[in-house]
């Protein structure tokens, strides 16, 4: 079975541009979460979606938005990119419940120049 | 708000030896889960071990075990018989057991583990 897949793997954008990152969860997983990992830090929670509804939002500006599609894949959108948005963006999928394991994708490395 | 603290930015261990990575957390909740994740240079986060707060018994997964001290809010990871493939960043993470925030992992800053041959 395929694991969590993210695309693209690497991306370079210019300040002020918009970016869309994509995530396909493990088959059967209905929950998708997004994390931002700045170099040298632990991942920080951005969003969680379950059954296409937002279930949680971290402390990120409104420039960050996300959605989940009927097939449970998800997109993370970032508008008006800043240099500080340069990071590894991780997607995780899981089943229902806090005890279930979160499976991570390999991430999208976003560089803003 | 819950916080997770890893006070060791870097650790080093000799191959075949044992190493312990430290983690402390702060929470007022009684229902929660604790995790150790490994992140090799390939970037993919891999679950190493999981502990339910309501379980007194420390979790064990082959060479990996934890020392869960609930009252002290401490959750250390012990790696026995260290192997070269254990070299990676290790992150301690907390997840609330309450609805609404399920799926929201709170991570520490990580410990970079080096394994010397």
mmCIF file of C-alpha atoms in Angstrom:
data_model
loop_
_atom_site.group_PDB
_atom_site.id
_atom_site.type_symbol
_atom_site.label_atom_id
_atom_site.label_comp_id
_atom_site.label_asym_id
_atom_site.label_seq_id
_atom_site.Cartn_x
_atom_site.Cartn_y
_atom_site.Cartn_z
ATOM 1 C CA UNK A 1 0.000 0.000 0.000
ATOM 2 C CA UNK A 2 1.180 3.507 -0.773
ATOM 3 C CA UNK A 3 2.068 5.678 2.177
ATOM 4 C CA UNK A 4 1.312 9.361 2.494
ATOM 5 C CA UNK A 5 2.370 11.101 -0.680
ATOM 6 C CA UNK A 6 3.128 14.784 -1.008
ATOM 7 C CA UNK A 7 3.782 16.884 -4.059
ATOM 8 C CA UNK A 8 5.886 18.569 -5.106
ATOM 9 C CA UNK A 9 8.974 17.473 -3.173
ATOM 10 C CA UNK A 10 10.785 20.743 -3.695
ATOM 11 C CA UNK A 11 9.571 24.180 -4.665
ATOM 12 C CA UNK A 12 11.128 27.612 -5.078
ATOM 13 C CA UNK A 13 8.872 30.651 -5.011
ATOM 14 C CA UNK A 14 9.340 34.408 -4.976
ATOM 15 C CA UNK A 15 8.123 36.658 -2.177
ATOM 16 C CA UNK A 16 4.512 37.668 -2.665
ATOM 17 C CA UNK A 17 3.612 34.633 -4.746
ATOM 18 C CA UNK A 18 1.076 31.979 -3.898
ATOM 19 C CA UNK A 19 1.786 28.273 -3.421
ATOM 20 C CA UNK A 20 -0.325 25.119 -3.276
ATOM 21 C CA UNK A 21 0.959 21.956 -1.659
ATOM 22 C CA UNK A 22 -0.786 18.628 -2.064
ATOM 23 C CA UNK A 23 -1.165 15.553 0.082
ATOM 24 C CA UNK A 24 -2.713 12.140 -0.500
ATOM 25 C CA UNK A 25 -3.379 10.183 2.698
ATOM 26 C CA UNK A 26 -3.061 6.477 3.234
ATOM 27 C CA UNK A 27 -6.064 4.629 1.865
ATOM 28 C CA UNK A 28 -8.783 4.489 4.506
ATOM 29 C CA UNK A 29 -7.464 7.428 6.506
ATOM 30 C CA UNK A 30 -9.919 10.272 6.796
ATOM 31 C CA UNK A 31 -7.817 12.667 8.864
ATOM 32 C CA UNK A 32 -5.097 14.844 7.375
ATOM 33 C CA UNK A 33 -2.903 17.266 9.292
ATOM 34 C CA UNK A 34 -0.377 19.804 8.064
ATOM 35 C CA UNK A 35 2.789 20.856 9.862
ATOM 36 C CA UNK A 36 5.479 23.437 9.176
ATOM 37 C CA UNK A 37 9.039 22.513 10.108
ATOM 38 C CA UNK A 38 11.530 25.336 10.037
ATOM 39 C CA UNK A 39 15.169 24.279 9.836
ATOM 40 C CA UNK A 40 16.446 23.169 13.215
ATOM 41 C CA UNK A 41 13.020 23.112 14.852
ATOM 42 C CA UNK A 42 10.304 20.606 15.528
ATOM 43 C CA UNK A 43 7.194 20.571 13.346
ATOM 44 C CA UNK A 44 4.473 23.068 14.191
ATOM 45 C CA UNK A 45 0.818 22.275 13.687
ATOM 46 C CA UNK A 46 -0.988 24.273 10.996
ATOM 47 C CA UNK A 47 -4.299 22.516 10.258
ATOM 48 C CA UNK A 48 -6.200 19.319 10.780
ATOM 49 C CA UNK A 49 -9.046 18.120 8.588
ATOM 50 C CA UNK A 50 -11.345 15.190 9.221
ATOM 51 C CA UNK A 51 -14.131 14.157 6.897
ATOM 52 C CA UNK A 52 -13.586 17.361 4.909
ATOM 53 C CA UNK A 53 -14.151 19.584 7.920
ATOM 54 C CA UNK A 54 -11.551 21.654 9.703
ATOM 55 C CA UNK A 55 -10.970 20.178 13.148
ATOM 56 C CA UNK A 56 -8.070 22.260 14.317
ATOM 57 C CA UNK A 57 -5.998 25.269 13.408
ATOM 58 C CA UNK A 58 -2.607 26.288 14.732
ATOM 59 C CA UNK A 59 -1.275 29.770 15.314
ATOM 60 C CA UNK A 60 -0.688 30.728 11.703
ATOM 61 C CA UNK A 61 -1.840 33.843 9.816
ATOM 62 C CA UNK A 62 -4.837 33.885 7.509
ATOM 63 C CA UNK A 63 -2.462 33.653 4.549
ATOM 64 C CA UNK A 64 -2.484 29.936 5.285
ATOM 65 C CA UNK A 65 -5.543 27.974 4.268
ATOM 66 C CA UNK A 66 -6.338 24.368 3.513
ATOM 67 C CA UNK A 67 -9.095 22.112 2.352
ATOM 68 C CA UNK A 68 -9.872 18.429 2.104
ATOM 69 C CA UNK A 69 -11.517 16.808 -0.870
ATOM 70 C CA UNK A 70 -14.129 14.007 -1.039
ATOM 71 C CA UNK A 71 -11.326 11.486 -1.653
ATOM 72 C CA UNK A 72 -9.660 12.775 1.572
ATOM 73 C CA UNK A 73 -6.686 14.284 -0.226
ATOM 74 C CA UNK A 74 -5.790 17.755 0.924
ATOM 75 C CA UNK A 75 -4.281 21.009 -0.240
ATOM 76 C CA UNK A 76 -2.405 23.599 1.761
ATOM 77 C CA UNK A 77 -2.405 27.075 0.282
ATOM 78 C CA UNK A 78 -0.171 29.937 1.286
ATOM 79 C CA UNK A 79 -0.725 33.426 -0.109
ATOM 80 C CA UNK A 80 1.607 36.423 -0.197
ATOM 81 C CA UNK A 81 4.668 34.338 0.569
ATOM 82 C CA UNK A 82 7.260 35.712 2.957
ATOM 83 C CA UNK A 83 10.885 34.674 3.329
ATOM 84 C CA UNK A 84 9.935 33.245 6.716
ATOM 85 C CA UNK A 85 7.591 30.763 5.070
ATOM 86 C CA UNK A 86 10.620 28.830 3.847
ATOM 87 C CA UNK A 87 10.338 25.468 5.544
ATOM 88 C CA UNK A 88 9.587 21.786 5.185
ATOM 89 C CA UNK A 89 5.830 21.254 5.044
ATOM 90 C CA UNK A 90 4.755 17.885 6.344
ATOM 91 C CA UNK A 91 1.453 16.154 5.844
ATOM 92 C CA UNK A 92 0.271 13.391 8.154
ATOM 93 C CA UNK A 93 -2.699 11.094 7.862
ATOM 94 C CA UNK A 94 -4.318 8.997 10.539
ATOM 95 C CA UNK A 95 -7.411 7.061 11.402
ATOM 96 C CA UNK A 96 -9.942 8.132 13.982
ATOM 97 C CA UNK A 97 -8.881 8.724 17.557
ATOM 98 C CA UNK A 98 -6.013 10.337 19.440
ATOM 99 C CA UNK A 99 -4.253 7.031 20.025
ATOM 100 C CA UNK A 100 -3.888 6.179 16.388
ATOM 101 C CA UNK A 101 -0.549 6.582 14.713
ATOM 102 C CA UNK A 102 0.033 9.578 12.470
ATOM 103 C CA UNK A 103 1.826 8.576 9.287
ATOM 104 C CA UNK A 104 3.901 11.296 7.685
ATOM 105 C CA UNK A 105 4.797 11.997 4.107
ATOM 106 C CA UNK A 106 8.292 12.996 3.054
ATOM 107 C CA UNK A 107 7.329 16.630 2.963
ATOM 108 C CA UNK A 108 7.577 19.509 0.547
ATOM 109 C CA UNK A 109 10.655 21.689 0.872
ATOM 110 C CA UNK A 110 9.529 25.249 0.137
ATOM 111 C CA UNK A 111 12.129 27.932 -0.446
ATOM 112 C CA UNK A 112 10.989 31.543 -0.749
ATOM 113 C CA UNK A 113 13.488 33.905 -2.366
ATOM 114 C CA UNK B 1 -1.292 25.298 26.561
ATOM 115 C CA UNK B 2 0.736 22.152 26.379
ATOM 116 C CA UNK B 3 4.476 22.324 25.811
ATOM 117 C CA UNK B 4 7.175 19.767 25.073
ATOM 118 C CA UNK B 5 10.812 20.373 25.965
ATOM 119 C CA UNK B 6 13.855 18.475 24.761
ATOM 120 C CA UNK B 7 16.878 19.845 26.560
ATOM 121 C CA UNK B 8 19.545 17.962 24.603
ATOM 122 C CA UNK B 9 20.091 19.498 21.156
ATOM 123 C CA UNK B 10 22.690 16.842 20.312
ATOM 124 C CA UNK B 11 23.723 13.468 21.679
ATOM 125 C CA UNK B 12 26.352 10.974 20.639
ATOM 126 C CA UNK B 13 26.631 7.258 21.321
ATOM 127 C CA UNK B 14 29.064 4.521 20.433
ATOM 128 C CA UNK B 15 27.727 1.723 18.290
ATOM 129 C CA UNK B 16 26.300 -1.113 20.429
ATOM 130 C CA UNK B 17 26.058 1.137 23.489
ATOM 131 C CA UNK B 18 22.946 2.542 25.167
ATOM 132 C CA UNK B 19 21.764 6.132 25.035
ATOM 133 C CA UNK B 20 18.889 7.972 26.705
ATOM 134 C CA UNK B 21 17.157 10.990 25.205
ATOM 135 C CA UNK B 22 15.258 13.279 27.555
ATOM 136 C CA UNK B 23 11.855 14.875 27.181
ATOM 137 C CA UNK B 24 9.656 16.777 29.581
ATOM 138 C CA UNK B 25 6.191 18.109 28.941
ATOM 139 C CA UNK B 26 3.682 20.353 30.583
ATOM 140 C CA UNK B 27 -0.051 19.779 30.591
ATOM 141 C CA UNK B 28 -3.051 20.061 32.850
ATOM 142 C CA UNK B 29 -4.879 17.290 30.996
ATOM 143 C CA UNK B 30 -5.209 13.775 32.313
ATOM 144 C CA UNK B 31 -5.877 12.028 29.007
ATOM 145 C CA UNK B 32 -3.051 12.254 26.520
ATOM 146 C CA UNK B 33 -0.562 10.311 24.458
ATOM 147 C CA UNK B 34 3.170 10.675 24.111
ATOM 148 C CA UNK B 35 5.276 9.716 21.128
ATOM 149 C CA UNK B 36 8.852 9.537 20.000
ATOM 150 C CA UNK B 37 9.416 10.129 16.299
ATOM 151 C CA UNK B 38 12.603 9.611 14.318
ATOM 152 C CA UNK B 39 13.455 11.849 11.364
ATOM 153 C CA UNK B 40 16.400 10.646 9.279
ATOM 154 C CA UNK B 41 17.959 12.826 6.558
ATOM 155 C CA UNK B 42 15.287 11.496 4.195
ATOM 156 C CA UNK B 43 12.954 13.853 6.139
ATOM 157 C CA UNK B 44 10.147 11.339 6.716
ATOM 158 C CA UNK B 45 8.970 11.213 10.306
ATOM 159 C CA UNK B 46 8.762 7.647 11.565
ATOM 160 C CA UNK B 47 7.011 6.624 14.769
ATOM 161 C CA UNK B 48 9.415 4.913 17.151
ATOM 162 C CA UNK B 49 7.257 4.332 20.198
ATOM 163 C CA UNK B 50 3.970 5.433 21.781
ATOM 164 C CA UNK B 51 2.812 5.698 25.398
ATOM 165 C CA UNK B 52 -0.712 6.152 26.682
ATOM 166 C CA UNK B 53 -0.843 8.340 29.781
ATOM 167 C CA UNK B 54 -3.316 6.025 31.522
ATOM 168 C CA UNK B 55 -0.910 3.089 31.273
ATOM 169 C CA UNK B 56 1.601 2.778 34.065
ATOM 170 C CA UNK B 57 3.690 0.222 32.238
ATOM 171 C CA UNK B 58 6.474 1.690 30.144
ATOM 172 C CA UNK B 59 6.211 1.012 26.427
ATOM 173 C CA UNK B 60 8.845 -1.118 24.705
ATOM 174 C CA UNK B 61 9.524 -1.745 21.025
ATOM 175 C CA UNK B 62 12.496 -4.030 20.451
ATOM 176 C CA UNK B 63 15.631 -1.966 21.264
ATOM 177 C CA UNK B 64 13.574 1.112 22.133
ATOM 178 C CA UNK B 65 11.961 1.689 25.499
ATOM 179 C CA UNK B 66 10.637 4.636 27.431
ATOM 180 C CA UNK B 67 10.772 5.765 31.025
ATOM 181 C CA UNK B 68 7.413 7.429 31.605
ATOM 182 C CA UNK B 69 7.229 9.365 34.846
ATOM 183 C CA UNK B 70 3.741 10.857 34.868
ATOM 184 C CA UNK B 71 4.036 12.829 38.089
ATOM 185 C CA UNK B 72 7.306 14.361 36.952
ATOM 186 C CA UNK B 73 5.952 14.815 33.418
ATOM 187 C CA UNK B 74 8.996 13.142 32.002
ATOM 188 C CA UNK B 75 9.174 10.823 28.988
ATOM 189 C CA UNK B 76 12.669 9.673 28.106
ATOM 190 C CA UNK B 77 13.651 7.323 25.291
ATOM 191 C CA UNK B 78 16.272 4.641 25.788
ATOM 192 C CA UNK B 79 17.944 3.099 22.765
ATOM 193 C CA UNK B 80 19.826 -0.105 23.513
ATOM 194 C CA UNK B 81 22.478 -1.719 21.314
ATOM 195 C CA UNK B 82 22.691 1.429 19.184
ATOM 196 C CA UNK B 83 23.109 0.902 15.460
ATOM 197 C CA UNK B 84 24.433 3.207 12.750
ATOM 198 C CA UNK B 85 20.935 3.393 11.320
ATOM 199 C CA UNK B 86 19.684 4.958 14.542
ATOM 200 C CA UNK B 87 21.453 8.216 13.663
ATOM 201 C CA UNK B 88 18.723 10.799 13.104
ATOM 202 C CA UNK B 89 16.764 13.622 14.687
ATOM 203 C CA UNK B 90 14.479 12.398 17.442
ATOM 204 C CA UNK B 91 11.360 14.301 18.366
ATOM 205 C CA UNK B 92 9.223 13.907 21.429
ATOM 206 C CA UNK B 93 5.562 14.709 20.811
ATOM 207 C CA UNK B 94 2.347 15.128 22.798
ATOM 208 C CA UNK B 95 -1.229 14.619 21.677
ATOM 209 C CA UNK B 96 -4.311 15.455 23.698
ATOM 210 C CA UNK B 97 -6.813 12.675 24.208
ATOM 211 C CA UNK B 98 -9.742 15.057 24.079
ATOM 212 C CA UNK B 99 -11.974 15.636 21.091
ATOM 213 C CA UNK B 100 -11.466 18.543 18.771
ATOM 214 C CA UNK B 101 -7.700 18.547 19.038
ATOM 215 C CA UNK B 102 -7.186 14.924 18.096
ATOM 216 C CA UNK B 103 -4.489 14.721 15.482
ATOM 217 C CA UNK B 104 -2.724 17.823 16.762
ATOM 218 C CA UNK B 105 0.775 16.731 17.703
ATOM 219 C CA UNK B 106 2.895 19.125 19.753
ATOM 220 C CA UNK B 107 6.579 18.533 19.124
ATOM 221 C CA UNK B 108 9.738 19.373 21.001
ATOM 222 C CA UNK B 109 12.686 20.946 19.210
ATOM 223 C CA UNK B 110 14.395 17.627 18.722
ATOM 224 C CA UNK B 111 17.637 15.888 19.628
ATOM 225 C CA UNK B 112 20.186 15.060 16.960
ATOM 226 C CA UNK B 113 21.626 11.623 17.654
ATOM 227 C CA UNK B 114 24.971 10.616 16.190
ATOM 228 C CA UNK B 115 26.198 7.027 16.302
ATOM 229 C CA UNK B 116 29.943 6.444 16.210
ATOM 230 C CA UNK B 117 31.250 3.214 14.638
#
